[in-house]
GROMACS .gro file of C-alpha atoms in nm:
model
  229
    1MET     CA    1  13.971   8.545   6.502
    2LEU     CA    2  14.069   8.440   6.851
    3LEU     CA    3  14.398   8.530   7.024
    4ASP     CA    4  14.619   8.301   7.209
    5ARG     CA    5  14.763   8.380   7.552
    6LYS     CA    6  15.106   8.426   7.428
    7ARG     CA    7  14.996   8.738   7.223
    8VAL     CA    8  14.804   8.917   7.489
    9LYS     CA    9  15.082   9.169   7.560
   10PHE     CA   10  15.092   9.231   7.180
   11TRP     CA   11  14.745   9.281   7.149
   12GLN     CA   12  14.725   9.495   7.476
   13LYS     CA   13  14.972   9.722   7.310
   14TRP     CA   14  14.766   9.792   7.002
   15VAL     CA   15  14.427   9.810   7.175
   16PHE     CA   16  14.571  10.072   7.409
   17LEU     CA   17  14.708  10.268   7.119
   18VAL     CA   18  14.370  10.266   6.951
   19MET     CA   19  14.212  10.378   7.283
   20ALA     CA   20  14.456  10.665   7.286
   21ILE     CA   21  14.352  10.760   6.932
   22LEU     CA   22  13.998  10.761   7.040
   23MET     CA   23  14.073  10.966   7.340
   24ALA     CA   24  14.264  11.219   7.122
   25SER     CA   25  13.972  11.218   6.880
   26PHE     CA   26  13.745  11.294   7.175
   27LEU     CA   27  13.949  11.583   7.292
   28ILE     CA   28  13.979  11.729   6.929
   29PHE     CA   29  13.623  11.696   6.833
   30GLY     CA   30  13.437  11.716   7.140
   31TYR     CA   31  13.133  11.500   7.260
   32SER     CA   32  12.799  11.537   7.133
   33GLY     CA   33  12.536  11.539   7.404
   34VAL     CA   34  12.269  11.369   7.193
   35LEU     CA   35  12.482  11.059   7.219
   36GLN     CA   36  12.528  11.058   7.601
   37GLY     CA   37  12.520  10.706   7.737
   38CYS     CA   38  12.340  10.814   8.067
   39GLN     CA   39  12.089  11.110   8.070
   40ASN     CA   40  11.882  11.243   8.368
   41SER     CA   41  11.517  11.154   8.328
   42THR     CA   42  11.301  11.437   8.216
   43SER     CA   43  10.973  11.225   8.193
   44VAL     CA   44  10.834  11.317   8.534
   45PRO     CA   45  10.973  11.649   8.665
   46GLY     CA   46  11.046  11.622   9.028
   47GLY     CA   47  10.981  11.253   9.033
   48SER     CA   48  11.203  10.951   9.088
   49ILE     CA   49  11.351  10.745   8.809
   50GLY     CA   50  11.103  10.463   8.920
   51ASP     CA   51  10.806  10.697   8.890
   52ALA     CA   52  10.928  10.815   8.536
   53ILE     CA   53  10.973  10.458   8.421
   54LYS     CA   54  10.621  10.362   8.550
   55ALA     CA   55  10.482  10.667   8.356
   56LEU     CA   56  10.655  10.590   8.041
   57GLN     CA   57  10.547  10.215   8.061
   58THR     CA   58  10.203  10.332   8.084
   59GLN     CA   59  10.247  10.556   7.790
   60LEU     CA   60  10.382  10.268   7.587
   61GLN     CA   61  10.092  10.052   7.665
   62ALA     CA   62   9.880  10.318   7.502
   63LYS     CA   63  10.123  10.355   7.202
   64PRO     CA   64  10.303  10.027   7.188
   65HIS     CA   65  10.483  10.120   6.857
   66ASP     CA   66  10.617  10.458   6.965
   67PRO     CA   67  11.001  10.457   6.931
   68ALA     CA   68  11.046  10.781   7.113
   69ILE     CA   69  10.877  10.653   7.424
   70MET     CA   70  11.108  10.344   7.395
   71VAL     CA   71  11.410  10.558   7.363
   72GLN     CA   72  11.319  10.761   7.665
   73LEU     CA   73  11.266  10.439   7.855
   74GLY     CA   74  11.617  10.326   7.764
   75ASP     CA   75  11.763  10.655   7.890
   76ASP     CA   76  11.569  10.628   8.216
   77TYR     CA   77  11.696  10.275   8.262
   78GLN     CA   78  12.044  10.400   8.196
   79SER     CA   79  11.996  10.662   8.445
   80ALA     CA   80  11.875  10.387   8.698
   81ALA     CA   81  12.182  10.175   8.629
   82ALA     CA   82  12.402  10.485   8.704
   83GLY     CA   83  12.256  10.466   9.057
   84GLU     CA   84  12.360  10.102   9.106
   85GLN     CA   85  12.684   9.936   9.188
   86PRO     CA   86  12.874   9.874   8.866
   87GLY     CA   87  12.890   9.515   8.805
   88SER     CA   88  12.599   9.439   9.024
   89THR     CA   89  12.287   9.222   8.912
   90ALA     CA   90  12.061   9.528   8.935
   91TRP     CA   91  12.315   9.738   8.731
   92SER     CA   92  12.347   9.480   8.456
   93ASP     CA   93  11.962   9.425   8.449
   94ASP     CA   94  11.892   9.785   8.418
   95LEU     CA   95  12.138   9.819   8.128
   96SER     CA   96  12.009   9.499   7.953
   97THR     CA   97  11.657   9.638   7.979
   98ALA     CA   98  11.779   9.976   7.827
   99SER     CA   99  11.943   9.781   7.544
  100GLY     CA  100  11.612   9.607   7.475
  101TYR     CA  101  11.419   9.927   7.443
  102TYR     CA  102  11.691  10.080   7.221
  103GLU     CA  103  11.689   9.772   6.996
  104LYS     CA  104  11.322   9.792   6.944
  105ALA     CA  105  11.316  10.158   6.878
  106SER     CA  106  11.612  10.135   6.628
  107ALA     CA  107  11.417   9.853   6.449
  108ILE     CA  108  11.111  10.086   6.410
  109TYR     CA  109  11.322  10.382   6.284
  110ALA     CA  110  11.496  10.145   6.033
  111LYS     CA  111  11.156  10.095   5.875
  112GLN     CA  112  11.070  10.471   5.864
  113LYS     CA  113  11.155  10.693   5.582
  114GLY     CA  114  11.305  11.056   5.576
  115GLN     CA  115  11.601  11.237   5.725
  116THR     CA  116  11.439  11.265   6.072
  117ALA     CA  117  11.402  10.896   6.101
  118ARG     CA  118  11.751  10.837   5.981
  119GLN     CA  119  11.884  11.085   6.255
  120ASN     CA  120  11.674  10.922   6.520
  121ALA     CA  121  11.807  10.570   6.425
  122ILE     CA  122  12.169  10.702   6.429
  123ALA     CA  123  12.121  10.847   6.776
  124THR     CA  124  11.952  10.546   6.912
  125LEU     CA  125  12.221  10.311   6.776
  126ASN     CA  126  12.484  10.526   6.941
  127LYS     CA  127  12.304  10.494   7.266
  128LEU     CA  128  12.270  10.122   7.214
  129ALA     CA  129  12.654  10.072   7.143
  130GLN     CA  130  12.746  10.257   7.459
  131VAL     CA  131  12.512  10.014   7.666
  132TYR     CA  132  12.692   9.716   7.502
  133ILE     CA  133  13.024   9.882   7.573
  134GLN     CA  134  12.932   9.929   7.943
  135LEU     CA  135  12.833   9.567   7.970
  136LYS     CA  136  13.163   9.475   7.791
  137ASP     CA  137  12.948   9.303   7.521
  138TYR     CA  138  13.186   9.390   7.251
  139LYS     CA  139  13.044   9.139   7.007
  140ASN     CA  140  12.707   9.320   7.006
  141ALA     CA  141  12.898   9.658   7.008
  142VAL     CA  142  13.051   9.556   6.679
  143ILE     CA  143  12.730   9.452   6.532
  144THR     CA  144  12.585   9.802   6.638
  145TYR     CA  145  12.864   9.988   6.478
  146GLN     CA  146  12.827   9.784   6.164
  147ARG     CA  147  12.471   9.901   6.167
  148LEU     CA  148  12.573  10.254   6.210
  149VAL     CA  149  12.817  10.245   5.920
  150GLU     CA  150  12.531  10.148   5.692
  151TYR     CA  151  12.362  10.484   5.780
  152GLN     CA  152  12.700  10.673   5.786
  153PRO     CA  153  12.923  10.515   5.508
  154ARG     CA  154  13.147  10.818   5.493
  155ASN     CA  155  13.178  10.875   5.883
  156ALA     CA  156  13.543  10.821   5.956
  157ASP     CA  157  13.494  10.835   6.341
  158THR     CA  158  13.236  10.550   6.324
  159TYR     CA  159  13.482  10.324   6.141
  160LEU     CA  160  13.742  10.420   6.405
  161TYR     CA  161  13.509  10.294   6.687
  162LEU     CA  162  13.417   9.990   6.492
  163GLY     CA  163  13.789   9.904   6.460
  164GLU     CA  164  13.841   9.961   6.822
  165TYR     CA  165  13.564   9.742   6.938
  166ALA     CA  166  13.636   9.474   6.685
  167LEU     CA  167  13.975   9.446   6.837
  168GLN     CA  168  13.818   9.421   7.190
  169ALA     CA  169  13.600   9.148   7.045
  170GLY     CA  170  13.895   8.961   6.892
  171ASP     CA  171  13.777   9.019   6.539
  172VAL     CA  172  14.088   9.123   6.374
  173GLN     CA  173  13.978   9.119   6.012
  174THR     CA  174  13.686   9.352   6.079
  175ALA     CA  175  13.919   9.576   6.273
  176LEU     CA  176  14.160   9.592   5.971
  177HIS     CA  177  13.881   9.672   5.731
  178ALA     CA  178  13.733   9.939   5.963
  179LEU     CA  179  14.069  10.107   6.027
  180GLN     CA  180  14.165  10.092   5.666
  181ARG     CA  181  13.832  10.263   5.568
  182ASN     CA  182  13.887  10.519   5.826
  183LEU     CA  183  14.225  10.603   5.662
  184GLN     CA  184  14.058  10.619   5.318
  185LEU     CA  185  13.805  10.869   5.443
  186ALA     CA  186  14.039  11.073   5.675
  187PRO     CA  187  14.393  11.016   5.538
  188ASN     CA  188  14.535  11.345   5.694
  189SER     CA  189  14.364  11.322   6.034
  190PRO     CA  190  14.584  11.390   6.343
  191ASN     CA  191  14.543  11.001   6.410
  192ALA     CA  192  14.644  10.886   6.069
  193SER     CA  193  15.004  10.798   6.134
  194ALA     CA  194  14.932  10.597   6.447
  195ILE     CA  195  14.640  10.403   6.269
  196ARG     CA  196  14.879  10.323   5.978
  197ASP     CA  197  15.121  10.181   6.235
  198THR     CA  198  14.844   9.983   6.389
  199ILE     CA  199  14.732   9.843   6.056
  200LYS     CA  200  15.080   9.744   5.967
  201GLN     CA  201  15.131   9.554   6.305
  202LEU     CA  202  14.785   9.380   6.254
  203LYS     CA  203  14.858   9.274   5.901
  204GLN     CA  204  15.195   9.118   6.027
  205SER     CA  205  15.014   8.942   6.304
  206THR     CA  206  14.751   8.789   6.066
  207ALA     CA  207  15.033   8.674   5.822
  208SER     CA  208  15.162   8.428   6.089
  209PRO     CA  209  14.976   8.103   6.186
  210THR     CA  210  14.630   8.142   6.322
  211PRO     CA  211  14.615   8.177   6.706
  212THR     CA  212  14.421   7.923   6.890
  213SER     CA  213  14.249   8.069   7.189
  214SER     CA  214  14.188   8.331   7.453
  215ALA     CA  215  14.034   8.664   7.500
  216LEU     CA  216  14.158   9.027   7.412
  217PRO     CA  217  14.218   9.267   7.709
  218THR     CA  218  13.953   9.528   7.746
  219SER     CA  219  13.969   9.901   7.825
  220THR     CA  220  13.752  10.183   7.954
  221PRO     CA  221  13.445  10.273   7.728
  222THR     CA  222  13.494  10.571   7.507
  223PRO     CA  223  13.200  10.798   7.432
  224THR     CA  224  13.088  10.815   7.062
  225LYS     CA  225  13.003  11.113   6.863
  226SER     CA  226  12.782  11.176   6.571
  227GLY     CA  227  12.918  11.289   6.245
  228ALA     CA  228  12.854  11.387   5.886
  229LYS     CA  229  12.706  11.158   5.632
   0.00000   0.00000   0.00000
């Protein structure tokens, strides 16, 4: 659902509220290093990121269907982006390349069986979501979190992040469903009261005539964390 300019301040209030919830969740539960958006390259000890990437690309040519190599390439391209000016062409190109490798790896993991493949898929999708968030590509961030909830249908935090970035993308219905599911899974969480207030306001807004246009304000990307099934 698109939002008109007359409602920007309203949405800004609730987006910032959900961001505050996310930050509180981060402070309470901590941050899993496995889902770090940017990692230092370990592919070629003592070498540059460029050398590491070249070495991994050679390895991928020999093993073109190895998702672990693809994930490491994604990590290294994120590290390369960290050395560029945010918003620059080089920065966005590196992040877009990283997302491509994560997408390919997650597709391969999705076809594999077993708990290890499932865990690898979840970790890769979380990394992919962080790339899209950095790029402010909230539509694809939402799609990625929707894929994550298929793996983690009882992970309350994943639904919270889905709700947050659905709001950023202007998809109010998806945000409502995700936040309601979060409350079902974690009705007594420290954030429950604030989430209930947000849901109430969103329901009130959707009961009025459909807005016509404009974009939702954005906020600083928030790290994700892995959770229980």
